[in-house]
Short mmCIF file of C-alpha atoms and ligand atoms in Angstrom, two decimals:
data_model
loop_
_atom_site.label_atom_id
_atom_site.label_comp_id
_atom_site.label_asym_id
_atom_site.label_seq_id
_atom_site.Cartn_x
_atom_site.Cartn_y
_atom_site.Cartn_z
CA MET A 292 -13.13 -13.83 14.07
CA LYS A 293 -14.40 -10.26 14.51
CA LEU A 294 -11.11 -9.43 16.12
CA PRO A 295 -10.48 -5.83 15.11
CA ILE A 296 -13.03 -4.51 17.58
CA ALA A 297 -11.51 -6.55 20.40
CA ILE A 298 -8.00 -5.59 19.36
CA LEU A 299 -8.98 -1.95 19.19
CA ALA A 300 -10.42 -2.08 22.67
CA LEU A 301 -7.20 -3.54 24.01
CA THR A 302 -4.69 -1.46 22.13
CA THR A 303 -6.06 1.99 21.44
CA PRO A 304 -6.30 4.86 23.84
CA ALA A 305 -9.78 6.08 24.80
CA LEU A 306 -10.82 8.46 22.05
CA ALA A 307 -13.02 11.46 22.55
CA PHE A 308 -14.57 11.74 19.12
CA THR A 309 -17.45 10.56 17.04
CA PRO A 310 -16.32 8.75 13.90
CA SER A 311 -17.85 9.92 10.62
CA PRO A 312 -20.88 7.92 9.47
CA ARG A 313 -19.78 5.35 6.89
CA ILE A 314 -21.77 3.70 4.15
CA SER A 315 -22.03 -0.05 4.57
CA THR A 316 -24.71 -2.38 3.41
CA PRO A 317 -25.04 -6.07 4.39
CA THR A 318 -23.31 -7.00 1.15
CA SER A 319 -20.66 -4.30 1.21
CA SER A 320 -17.46 -4.08 3.18
CA LEU A 321 -16.03 -1.10 1.33
CA ASN A 322 -17.26 1.30 3.95
CA ALA A 323 -16.67 4.77 2.54
CA VAL A 324 -17.82 7.76 4.57
CA SER A 325 -20.91 9.42 3.17
CA LYS A 326 -20.07 12.05 0.57
CA LYS A 327 -19.57 15.41 2.26
CA ASP A 328 -18.03 18.84 1.73
CA THR A 329 -15.12 18.56 4.15
CA TYR A 330 -12.99 15.53 4.99
CA GLN A 331 -10.28 15.11 7.63
CA ILE A 332 -7.23 13.42 6.16
CA THR A 333 -4.14 12.30 8.08
CA LEU A 334 -0.93 12.46 6.06
CA LEU A 335 1.98 10.25 7.11
CA PRO A 336 5.00 11.43 5.07
CA GLY A 337 7.39 8.95 6.76
CA ASP A 338 11.01 8.56 5.67
CA GLY A 339 13.35 8.74 2.68
CA ILE A 340 11.52 10.01 -0.41
CA GLY A 341 8.28 10.08 1.64
CA PRO A 342 8.18 13.83 2.39
CA GLU A 343 9.04 14.73 -1.25
CA ILE A 344 6.32 12.61 -2.83
CA MET A 345 3.83 13.72 -0.16
CA SER A 346 4.54 17.35 -0.96
CA SER A 347 3.83 16.73 -4.68
CA CYS A 348 0.69 14.79 -3.82
CA LYS A 349 -0.56 17.62 -1.59
CA ASP A 350 -0.21 20.06 -4.51
CA VAL A 351 -2.24 17.70 -6.69
CA LEU A 352 -4.95 17.30 -4.05
CA GLY A 353 -4.96 21.08 -3.61
CA ALA A 354 -5.70 21.51 -7.33
CA LEU A 355 -8.41 18.83 -7.14
CA GLN A 356 -10.20 20.51 -4.22
CA LYS A 357 -10.16 23.87 -5.94
CA ARG A 358 -11.59 22.38 -9.09
CA CYS A 359 -14.22 20.12 -7.50
CA GLY A 360 -15.40 22.34 -4.64
CA PHE A 361 -14.74 20.14 -1.63
CA THR A 362 -12.19 20.45 1.18
CA LEU A 363 -9.58 18.03 2.41
CA GLU A 364 -8.35 19.19 5.81
CA MET A 365 -4.91 17.60 5.80
CA LYS A 366 -2.88 17.16 8.97
CA GLU A 367 0.47 15.41 9.24
CA ALA A 368 1.46 12.80 11.83
CA LEU A 369 4.59 10.77 12.58
CA ILE A 370 5.40 7.21 11.55
CA GLY A 371 8.60 5.27 10.85
CA GLY A 372 12.18 6.39 11.39
CA VAL A 373 11.24 10.03 11.78
CA ALA A 374 8.82 9.03 14.58
CA ILE A 375 11.57 7.03 16.28
CA ASP A 376 13.85 10.09 16.16
CA GLU A 377 11.24 12.58 17.31
CA ALA A 378 9.03 10.55 19.66
CA GLY A 379 11.00 7.37 20.48
CA ASP A 380 8.23 5.20 18.98
CA PRO A 381 7.76 4.11 15.33
CA PHE A 382 4.01 4.79 15.57
CA PRO A 383 3.24 6.97 18.60
CA ASP A 384 -0.21 6.82 20.21
CA GLU A 385 -0.86 10.43 19.13
CA SER A 386 -0.43 9.36 15.49
CA LEU A 387 -2.80 6.43 15.97
CA GLU A 388 -5.37 8.64 17.65
CA GLN A 389 -5.17 11.17 14.83
CA CYS A 390 -5.50 8.45 12.17
CA LEU A 391 -8.55 6.96 13.89
CA LYS A 392 -10.36 10.27 14.00
CA SER A 393 -9.78 11.03 10.34
CA ASP A 394 -11.91 10.04 7.39
CA SER A 395 -8.87 8.53 5.71
CA VAL A 396 -5.09 8.13 5.93
CA LEU A 397 -2.51 8.67 3.21
CA LEU A 398 0.93 7.17 3.88
CA SER A 399 4.12 7.66 1.82
CA CYS A 400 6.70 5.10 2.96
CA ILE A 401 8.93 4.30 5.90
CA GLY A 402 12.32 2.86 6.76
CA GLY A 403 15.81 2.81 5.35
CA TYR A 404 18.49 5.16 6.59
CA LYS A 405 19.22 8.85 6.74
CA VAL A 406 22.37 10.94 6.73
CA ASN A 407 22.82 12.87 9.97
CA TYR A 408 24.28 16.11 8.60
CA ASN A 409 24.65 17.52 12.15
CA THR A 410 27.72 15.32 12.60
CA LEU A 411 29.51 16.77 9.55
CA PRO A 412 31.33 19.69 11.26
CA TYR A 413 32.78 17.38 13.96
CA ILE A 414 33.92 14.86 11.40
CA ALA A 415 35.47 17.56 9.19
CA ALA A 416 37.33 18.97 12.22
CA LEU A 417 38.71 15.56 13.20
CA LEU A 418 39.71 14.34 9.76
CA PRO A 419 43.13 16.09 9.53
CA LEU A 420 44.30 14.42 12.76
CA PRO A 421 46.89 11.69 12.00
CA ILE A 422 45.21 9.15 14.29
CA TYR A 423 42.44 8.88 11.73
CA SER A 424 43.28 5.93 9.58
CA LEU A 425 41.02 4.76 6.74
CA ILE A 426 39.31 2.40 9.19
CA ASN A 427 38.46 5.26 11.49
CA ILE A 428 37.13 7.33 8.61
CA HIS A 429 34.88 4.42 7.72
CA THR A 430 33.67 4.26 11.33
CA LEU A 431 32.92 7.99 11.28
CA ILE A 432 30.97 7.72 8.04
CA CYS A 433 28.94 4.88 9.55
CA TYR A 434 28.25 7.16 12.52
CA MET A 435 26.86 9.78 10.12
CA ILE A 436 24.33 7.32 8.70
CA VAL A 437 21.36 6.58 10.93
CA GLN A 438 20.21 3.00 10.16
CA TRP A 439 16.79 2.48 11.74
CA ASP A 440 16.56 -1.03 10.27
CA SER A 441 19.30 -2.25 12.62
CA ASN A 442 17.51 -0.99 15.77
CA PRO A 443 15.99 -3.50 18.25
CA ARG A 444 12.69 -4.82 16.84
CA GLU A 445 10.42 -2.51 18.88
CA LEU A 446 12.30 0.51 17.51
CA ARG A 447 12.26 -0.47 13.85
CA PRO A 448 10.12 1.45 11.33
CA GLU A 449 8.25 -1.73 10.21
CA THR A 450 7.07 -2.25 13.80
CA GLY A 451 5.21 1.05 13.43
CA LEU A 452 3.57 -0.18 10.23
CA LEU A 453 2.45 -3.44 11.86
CA LYS A 454 1.13 -1.57 14.90
CA MET A 455 -0.86 0.72 12.62
CA ARG A 456 -2.39 -2.18 10.61
CA LYS A 457 -3.26 -4.14 13.73
CA SER A 458 -4.68 -1.32 15.80
CA MET A 459 -6.71 0.07 12.88
CA GLY A 460 -8.07 -3.41 12.09
CA LEU A 461 -6.90 -3.28 8.46
CA PHE A 462 -7.73 -6.82 7.31
CA ALA A 463 -8.01 -6.31 3.54
CA ASN A 464 -5.27 -5.22 1.19
CA LEU A 465 -6.16 -4.10 -2.33
CA ARG A 466 -3.37 -3.97 -4.89
CA PRO A 467 -4.19 -3.04 -8.45
CA ALA A 468 -1.73 -3.87 -11.21
CA LYS A 469 -2.74 -1.89 -14.28
CA VAL A 470 -0.43 -1.74 -17.26
CA LEU A 471 -0.66 1.72 -18.78
CA SER A 472 -0.22 1.79 -22.54
CA GLN A 473 2.44 4.52 -22.18
CA LEU A 474 4.63 2.25 -20.02
CA ILE A 475 4.22 -1.16 -21.66
CA ASP A 476 7.93 -1.36 -22.39
CA ALA A 477 8.75 -1.04 -18.66
CA SER A 478 7.40 -4.58 -18.17
CA THR A 479 9.77 -7.50 -18.52
CA LEU A 480 7.02 -9.49 -20.27
CA LYS A 481 6.13 -9.37 -23.97
CA ARG A 482 3.95 -6.48 -25.14
CA GLU A 483 1.13 -8.78 -26.31
CA VAL A 484 1.01 -10.46 -22.88
CA VAL A 485 0.80 -7.28 -20.77
CA GLU A 486 -1.06 -4.86 -23.04
CA GLY A 487 -4.41 -4.06 -21.40
CA VAL A 488 -3.72 -5.92 -18.14
CA ASP A 489 -5.82 -4.58 -15.25
CA VAL A 490 -5.80 -6.94 -12.26
CA MET A 491 -6.81 -6.24 -8.67
CA VAL A 492 -5.42 -8.57 -6.00
CA VAL A 493 -7.45 -8.59 -2.77
CA ARG A 494 -5.31 -10.10 -0.01
CA GLU A 495 -6.41 -11.00 3.51
CA LEU A 496 -3.98 -9.21 5.80
CA THR A 497 -4.44 -10.18 9.43
CA GLY A 498 -4.84 -13.98 9.52
CA ASP A 499 -3.33 -17.16 8.04
CA VAL A 500 0.01 -18.75 8.77
CA TYR A 501 1.62 -15.39 9.65
CA PHE A 502 -0.54 -15.03 12.76
CA GLY A 503 -1.75 -18.58 13.54
CA THR A 504 -0.78 -20.28 16.77
CA PRO A 505 0.79 -22.49 18.01
CA LYS A 506 4.05 -21.54 16.36
CA GLY A 507 7.70 -21.68 17.26
CA ILE A 508 10.89 -23.68 17.16
CA ASP A 509 11.07 -26.61 19.60
CA VAL A 510 13.46 -29.48 20.14
CA VAL A 511 11.79 -32.84 19.47
CA ASP A 512 13.78 -36.07 19.80
CA GLY A 513 17.00 -34.08 19.83
CA LYS A 514 16.16 -32.22 16.58
CA ARG A 515 14.99 -28.62 16.20
CA VAL A 516 11.51 -28.42 14.66
CA GLY A 517 10.00 -25.17 13.34
CA TYR A 518 6.24 -24.85 12.83
CA ASN A 519 3.47 -22.36 12.10
CA ASN A 520 -0.28 -22.79 11.93
CA MET A 521 -2.25 -21.99 8.78
CA ILE A 522 -5.64 -21.12 10.20
CA TYR A 523 -8.76 -19.18 9.16
CA ASP A 524 -12.14 -19.17 10.79
CA GLU A 525 -15.22 -18.71 8.64
CA THR A 526 -15.95 -15.13 9.72
CA GLU A 527 -12.47 -14.03 8.62
CA ILE A 528 -13.06 -15.63 5.22
CA GLU A 529 -16.58 -14.19 4.94
CA ARG A 530 -15.49 -10.59 5.48
CA ILE A 531 -12.62 -10.73 2.94
CA ALA A 532 -14.93 -12.48 0.45
CA ARG A 533 -17.40 -9.59 0.87
CA VAL A 534 -14.70 -7.01 0.18
CA ALA A 535 -13.60 -8.96 -2.90
CA GLY A 536 -17.20 -9.37 -4.12
CA ASP A 537 -17.75 -5.67 -3.68
CA VAL A 538 -14.54 -4.75 -5.51
CA ALA A 539 -15.25 -7.21 -8.36
CA SER A 540 -18.80 -5.90 -8.78
CA LYS A 541 -17.39 -2.37 -9.17
CA ARG A 542 -14.79 -3.55 -11.71
CA GLY A 543 -15.19 -6.18 -14.43
CA GLY A 544 -17.56 -8.44 -12.46
CA LYS A 545 -15.17 -11.42 -12.42
CA LEU A 546 -13.66 -12.86 -9.24
CA CYS A 547 -11.05 -15.63 -9.06
CA SER A 548 -10.51 -17.10 -5.59
CA VAL A 549 -7.07 -18.62 -5.12
CA ASP A 550 -6.38 -21.45 -2.65
CA LYS A 551 -4.77 -24.86 -2.32
CA ALA A 552 -7.94 -26.81 -1.62
CA ASN A 553 -6.57 -30.02 -3.20
CA VAL A 554 -4.13 -30.34 -0.27
CA LEU A 555 -5.08 -28.02 2.59
CA ASP A 556 -8.16 -28.32 4.82
CA VAL A 557 -8.01 -24.62 5.61
CA SER A 558 -8.24 -23.95 1.85
CA GLN A 559 -11.27 -26.25 1.54
CA LEU A 560 -13.05 -24.11 4.14
CA TRP A 561 -11.86 -20.99 2.29
CA ARG A 562 -13.36 -22.29 -0.98
CA ASP A 563 -16.68 -23.28 0.62
CA VAL A 564 -17.15 -19.95 2.41
CA VAL A 565 -16.14 -17.79 -0.57
CA THR A 566 -18.58 -19.75 -2.75
CA ASP A 567 -21.41 -19.24 -0.23
CA VAL A 568 -20.79 -15.49 0.17
CA ILE A 569 -20.42 -14.69 -3.50
CA THR A 570 -23.33 -16.80 -4.76
CA LYS A 571 -25.65 -15.46 -2.04
CA ASP A 572 -24.63 -11.80 -1.80
CA PHE A 573 -23.05 -11.04 -5.19
CA PRO A 574 -25.09 -13.03 -7.73
CA ASP A 575 -23.86 -10.84 -10.59
CA VAL A 576 -20.21 -11.61 -9.90
CA GLU A 577 -18.79 -14.49 -11.93
CA LEU A 578 -16.80 -16.63 -9.46
CA SER A 579 -14.04 -19.07 -10.33
CA HIS A 580 -11.47 -20.94 -8.21
CA MET A 581 -7.83 -21.66 -8.95
CA TYR A 582 -5.04 -23.46 -7.10
CA VAL A 583 -2.26 -21.13 -6.08
CA ASP A 584 0.47 -22.87 -8.08
CA ASN A 585 -1.61 -22.59 -11.24
CA ALA A 586 -2.49 -18.95 -10.43
CA ALA A 587 1.22 -18.07 -10.13
CA MET A 588 1.78 -19.58 -13.57
CA GLN A 589 -1.34 -18.08 -15.21
CA LEU A 590 -0.44 -14.57 -13.97
CA ILE A 591 2.69 -14.71 -16.13
CA ARG A 592 1.26 -16.80 -18.98
CA TRP A 593 -1.94 -14.82 -19.66
CA PRO A 594 -2.65 -12.16 -17.01
CA LYS A 595 -5.50 -10.65 -19.04
CA GLN A 596 -7.75 -13.56 -17.97
CA PHE A 597 -7.94 -12.01 -14.46
CA ASP A 598 -10.10 -9.13 -13.27
CA THR A 599 -10.21 -9.41 -9.45
CA MET A 600 -8.41 -12.09 -7.42
CA VAL A 601 -8.99 -12.88 -3.74
CA THR A 602 -6.70 -14.94 -1.59
CA GLY A 603 -5.29 -15.49 1.91
CA ASN A 604 -2.38 -13.72 3.52
CA ILE A 605 0.60 -15.83 2.46
CA PHE A 606 -0.61 -16.61 -1.09
CA GLY A 607 -1.57 -12.96 -1.49
CA ASP A 608 1.83 -11.80 -0.29
CA ILE A 609 3.48 -13.69 -3.12
CA LEU A 610 0.87 -13.21 -5.86
CA SER A 611 0.47 -9.45 -5.30
CA ASP A 612 4.23 -8.96 -5.72
CA GLU A 613 4.15 -11.12 -8.83
CA ALA A 614 1.22 -9.10 -10.23
CA SER A 615 3.11 -5.84 -9.57
CA MET A 616 5.94 -7.01 -11.77
CA LEU A 617 3.54 -7.14 -14.72
CA VAL A 618 3.58 -3.36 -14.54
CA GLY A 619 7.34 -3.15 -14.34
CA SER A 620 7.82 -0.11 -12.14
CA LEU A 621 7.48 0.19 -8.38
CA GLY A 622 6.98 3.94 -8.73
CA MET A 623 3.56 3.39 -10.37
CA LEU A 624 1.90 0.98 -7.92
CA PRO A 625 -0.69 2.15 -5.37
CA SER A 626 -2.39 0.09 -2.66
CA ALA A 627 -5.16 0.29 -0.09
CA SER A 628 -5.60 -1.38 3.29
CA ILE A 629 -9.08 -1.29 4.74
CA GLY A 630 -10.92 -2.51 7.82
CA GLU A 631 -14.48 -3.32 8.83
CA SER A 632 -15.09 0.20 10.04
CA GLY A 633 -13.09 3.40 10.34
CA PRO A 634 -10.56 4.89 7.97
CA GLY A 635 -8.43 2.96 5.50
CA VAL A 636 -4.75 3.52 4.80
CA PHE A 637 -3.66 4.27 1.24
CA GLU A 638 -0.01 3.96 0.28
CA PRO A 639 2.32 3.19 -2.61
CA CYS A 640 3.81 -0.33 -2.81
CA HIS A 641 7.37 0.97 -2.89
CA GLY A 642 9.69 1.58 0.08
CA SER A 643 11.46 4.74 1.14
CA ALA A 644 14.12 4.58 -1.62
CA PRO A 645 16.87 6.04 0.60
CA ASP A 646 19.31 5.83 -2.34
CA ILE A 647 17.54 8.73 -4.09
CA ALA A 648 16.03 10.59 -1.09
CA GLY A 649 16.42 14.37 -1.10
CA GLN A 650 17.58 14.48 -4.74
CA ASP A 651 14.30 15.32 -6.48
CA LYS A 652 14.44 11.99 -8.35
CA ALA A 653 11.45 10.20 -6.80
CA ASN A 654 8.36 9.27 -8.78
CA PRO A 655 5.27 10.64 -6.97
CA LEU A 656 2.73 8.89 -9.23
CA ALA A 657 2.18 5.78 -7.06
CA LEU A 658 1.24 8.03 -4.13
CA ILE A 659 -1.02 10.14 -6.34
CA LEU A 660 -2.70 6.93 -7.56
CA SER A 661 -3.03 5.85 -3.91
CA ALA A 662 -4.81 9.15 -3.24
CA ALA A 663 -7.16 8.24 -6.12
CA MET A 664 -7.92 4.92 -4.37
CA MET A 665 -8.58 6.87 -1.16
CA LEU A 666 -11.10 9.07 -2.96
CA ARG A 667 -12.82 6.06 -4.53
CA TYR A 668 -12.86 3.58 -1.63
CA ASP A 669 -12.90 5.77 1.50
CA LEU A 670 -14.38 9.15 0.56
CA ASP A 671 -17.15 8.18 -1.88
CA ARG A 672 -15.60 10.45 -4.53
CA ALA A 673 -15.23 8.12 -7.53
CA GLU A 674 -15.43 10.88 -10.14
CA GLU A 675 -12.64 12.82 -8.47
CA ALA A 676 -10.61 9.58 -8.36
CA ASP A 677 -11.15 9.28 -12.13
CA ILE A 678 -9.76 12.79 -12.58
CA LEU A 679 -6.53 11.92 -10.74
CA GLU A 680 -6.10 8.69 -12.69
CA LYS A 681 -6.71 10.39 -16.03
CA ALA A 682 -4.31 13.20 -15.09
CA VAL A 683 -1.56 10.63 -14.39
CA GLU A 684 -2.13 9.08 -17.81
CA ALA A 685 -2.14 12.55 -19.38
CA VAL A 686 1.32 13.48 -18.01
CA LEU A 687 2.65 10.24 -19.40
CA ASP A 688 1.02 11.07 -22.74
CA GLN A 689 2.83 14.42 -22.59
CA GLY A 690 6.07 12.41 -22.49
CA LEU A 691 7.14 13.29 -18.93
CA ARG A 692 9.10 10.57 -17.12
CA THR A 693 10.91 10.32 -13.80
CA ALA A 694 14.15 8.32 -13.94
CA ASP A 695 12.58 5.04 -12.78
CA ILE A 696 10.17 4.89 -15.75
CA LYS A 697 12.43 6.45 -18.39
CA GLN A 698 13.64 4.07 -21.10
CA GLU A 699 16.72 4.79 -23.15
CA GLY A 700 15.83 6.34 -26.51
CA ASP A 701 12.13 6.72 -25.69
CA GLY A 702 12.18 10.40 -26.68
CA CYS A 703 10.55 11.36 -23.38
CA LYS A 704 11.58 14.22 -21.09
CA LEU A 705 13.33 13.34 -17.82
CA VAL A 706 11.75 15.26 -14.92
CA GLY A 707 12.11 15.29 -11.14
CA CYS A 708 9.51 14.73 -8.45
CA ILE A 709 8.60 18.41 -8.19
CA GLU A 710 8.08 18.92 -11.93
CA MET A 711 6.09 15.69 -12.24
CA GLY A 712 3.80 16.69 -9.34
CA LYS A 713 3.30 20.15 -10.76
CA ALA A 714 2.46 18.75 -14.21
CA VAL A 715 -0.21 16.45 -12.69
CA ALA A 716 -1.64 19.35 -10.64
CA ASP A 717 -1.85 21.53 -13.76
CA ILE A 718 -3.73 18.82 -15.65
CA VAL A 719 -6.07 18.20 -12.72
CA ALA A 720 -6.94 21.90 -12.77
CA THR A 721 -7.72 21.95 -16.49
CA ILE A 722 -8.65 18.44 -17.67
CA ASP A 723 -11.98 18.26 -19.47
CA MET A 724 -14.01 15.91 -17.25
CA GLU A 725 -17.37 16.42 -15.64
CA VAL A 726 -17.95 15.96 -11.91
CA LYS A 727 -21.47 15.76 -10.53
CA VAL A 728 -21.70 17.96 -7.44
P1 NAD B 295 12.46 0.51 -2.22
O1 NAD B 295 11.12 0.27 -2.77
O2 NAD B 295 12.61 1.62 -1.26
O3 NAD B 295 13.51 0.75 -3.42
C1 NAD B 295 13.81 -0.22 -4.42
C2 NAD B 295 14.37 0.51 -5.66
O4 NAD B 295 13.30 1.19 -6.31
C3 NAD B 295 15.41 1.57 -5.32
O5 NAD B 295 16.36 1.60 -6.35
C4 NAD B 295 14.64 2.86 -5.31
O6 NAD B 295 15.41 4.00 -5.66
C5 NAD B 295 13.56 2.60 -6.36
N1 NAD B 295 12.29 3.29 -6.05
C6 NAD B 295 11.37 2.93 -5.12
N2 NAD B 295 10.36 3.80 -5.12
C7 NAD B 295 10.63 4.72 -6.05
C8 NAD B 295 9.95 5.89 -6.50
N3 NAD B 295 8.78 6.28 -6.01
N4 NAD B 295 10.54 6.62 -7.46
C9 NAD B 295 11.71 6.25 -8.01
N5 NAD B 295 12.40 5.14 -7.63
C10 NAD B 295 11.87 4.40 -6.65
O7 NAD B 295 12.93 -0.88 -1.56
P2 NAD B 295 14.20 -1.18 -0.64
O8 NAD B 295 15.39 -0.43 -1.16
O9 NAD B 295 14.26 -2.64 -0.54
O10 NAD B 295 13.81 -0.62 0.78
C11 NAD B 295 14.23 0.64 1.32
C12 NAD B 295 13.58 0.80 2.68
O11 NAD B 295 12.17 0.89 2.54
C13 NAD B 295 13.84 -0.38 3.62
O12 NAD B 295 14.08 0.12 4.90
C14 NAD B 295 12.55 -1.15 3.59
O13 NAD B 295 12.33 -1.87 4.79
C15 NAD B 295 11.54 -0.03 3.43
N6 NAD B 295 10.26 -0.43 2.85
C16 NAD B 295 9.16 0.23 3.30
C17 NAD B 295 7.92 -0.06 2.76
C18 NAD B 295 6.72 0.72 3.23
O14 NAD B 295 6.88 1.85 3.65
N7 NAD B 295 5.53 0.17 3.15
C19 NAD B 295 7.80 -1.03 1.74
C20 NAD B 295 8.96 -1.67 1.29
C21 NAD B 295 10.19 -1.35 1.84
#
């Protein structure tokens, strides 16, 4: 189902621009733009800790440009709660238009709540009045907190995220789970199990039981019956298999396709099509198949057996979260969502962490690693991506830790978001690595 084009035609405003030429071969779906001197990047800082981590990431990208002699023209746009407040829409058409004309999109995170400090003077003035019982004080405090998550569905931050994925045709989600030697103890699994783990989960994002029809809750013979439809057509499977083949060929050359072909017809088709695509178009990739229940177990038992995994939307939803827990910290996990053409969206796996927003406690490393994925997969700048990834490892080697990755008695230095970002930027500027111009 080559839907994205059709969806785009129906949902996006007419755009007066020429998209950048992108590299794609018949066997490749990772369609980076051709390497160039100047790229247009849309930044979506979003909510909660989003603006803080984005600011750190911008400093790091600034240092990278200076060092490597290319330009990232970065322009911000609205998404999430902040977009609801400022534009009455969680992903306004102007933001979509700007994303579509860029070479790539970097997103922090959305959602949660915010404290409306503008209400403070009124509340302070009313507090001494005797009519204000404890219950009323509680009501006033609730009034101070803006909870976007309890808005009607069309005005919730997640609706903006779904609109973005759908209208940009982002059908493939790439989630690496790499255990860094410096953070092995952050994992809940034994050191010998997680040491050296480097798994990439490629998840189909726009099909499967989440989108299949018919679906609903009906009354049959006096009983309520709920149902969804697990459905893939072969073109949807082919295109995700191509992305996975491409990713695997650029990593360790091993691809494990996960399905439930012993029970589900849709999985049998999945297995047949993946086998055809990989054997025909990626002969150097070693393909294996695994049932999803076994894959869930093997990921915990011996995750080092996996290099790249590819699976459908619902299995991928569960397995990619499971794989992230091998790493142990949300603040270290990047991700990429890409489509058949046009820019991808690169974002950390974590949410907006409203509990620590505005306190300089956020870990910016997942966003910086997402920027590295953007350089590698969207901008054809793999060497520059290597520099960012090495710089992240180097700050950890220096013993710097934000609170989320600090272990008691580890002898490391606790730093905030700003100091962590600055340390990465300093290393990017000075690290001894060669980049071919
Ligand atoms: P969360 O990921 O925001 O936070 C979970 C815990 O991890 C919190 O204790 C938080 O402080 C911590 N944490 C997360 N990221 C961190 C970072 N970079 N540095 C340090 N600590 C970090 O998950 P949640 O609390 O369930 O969700 C908060 C909001 O985020 C909700 O509104 C949710 O819907 C939204 N959300 C958004 C996205 C997204 O933007 N793609 C993803 C997940 C959740």
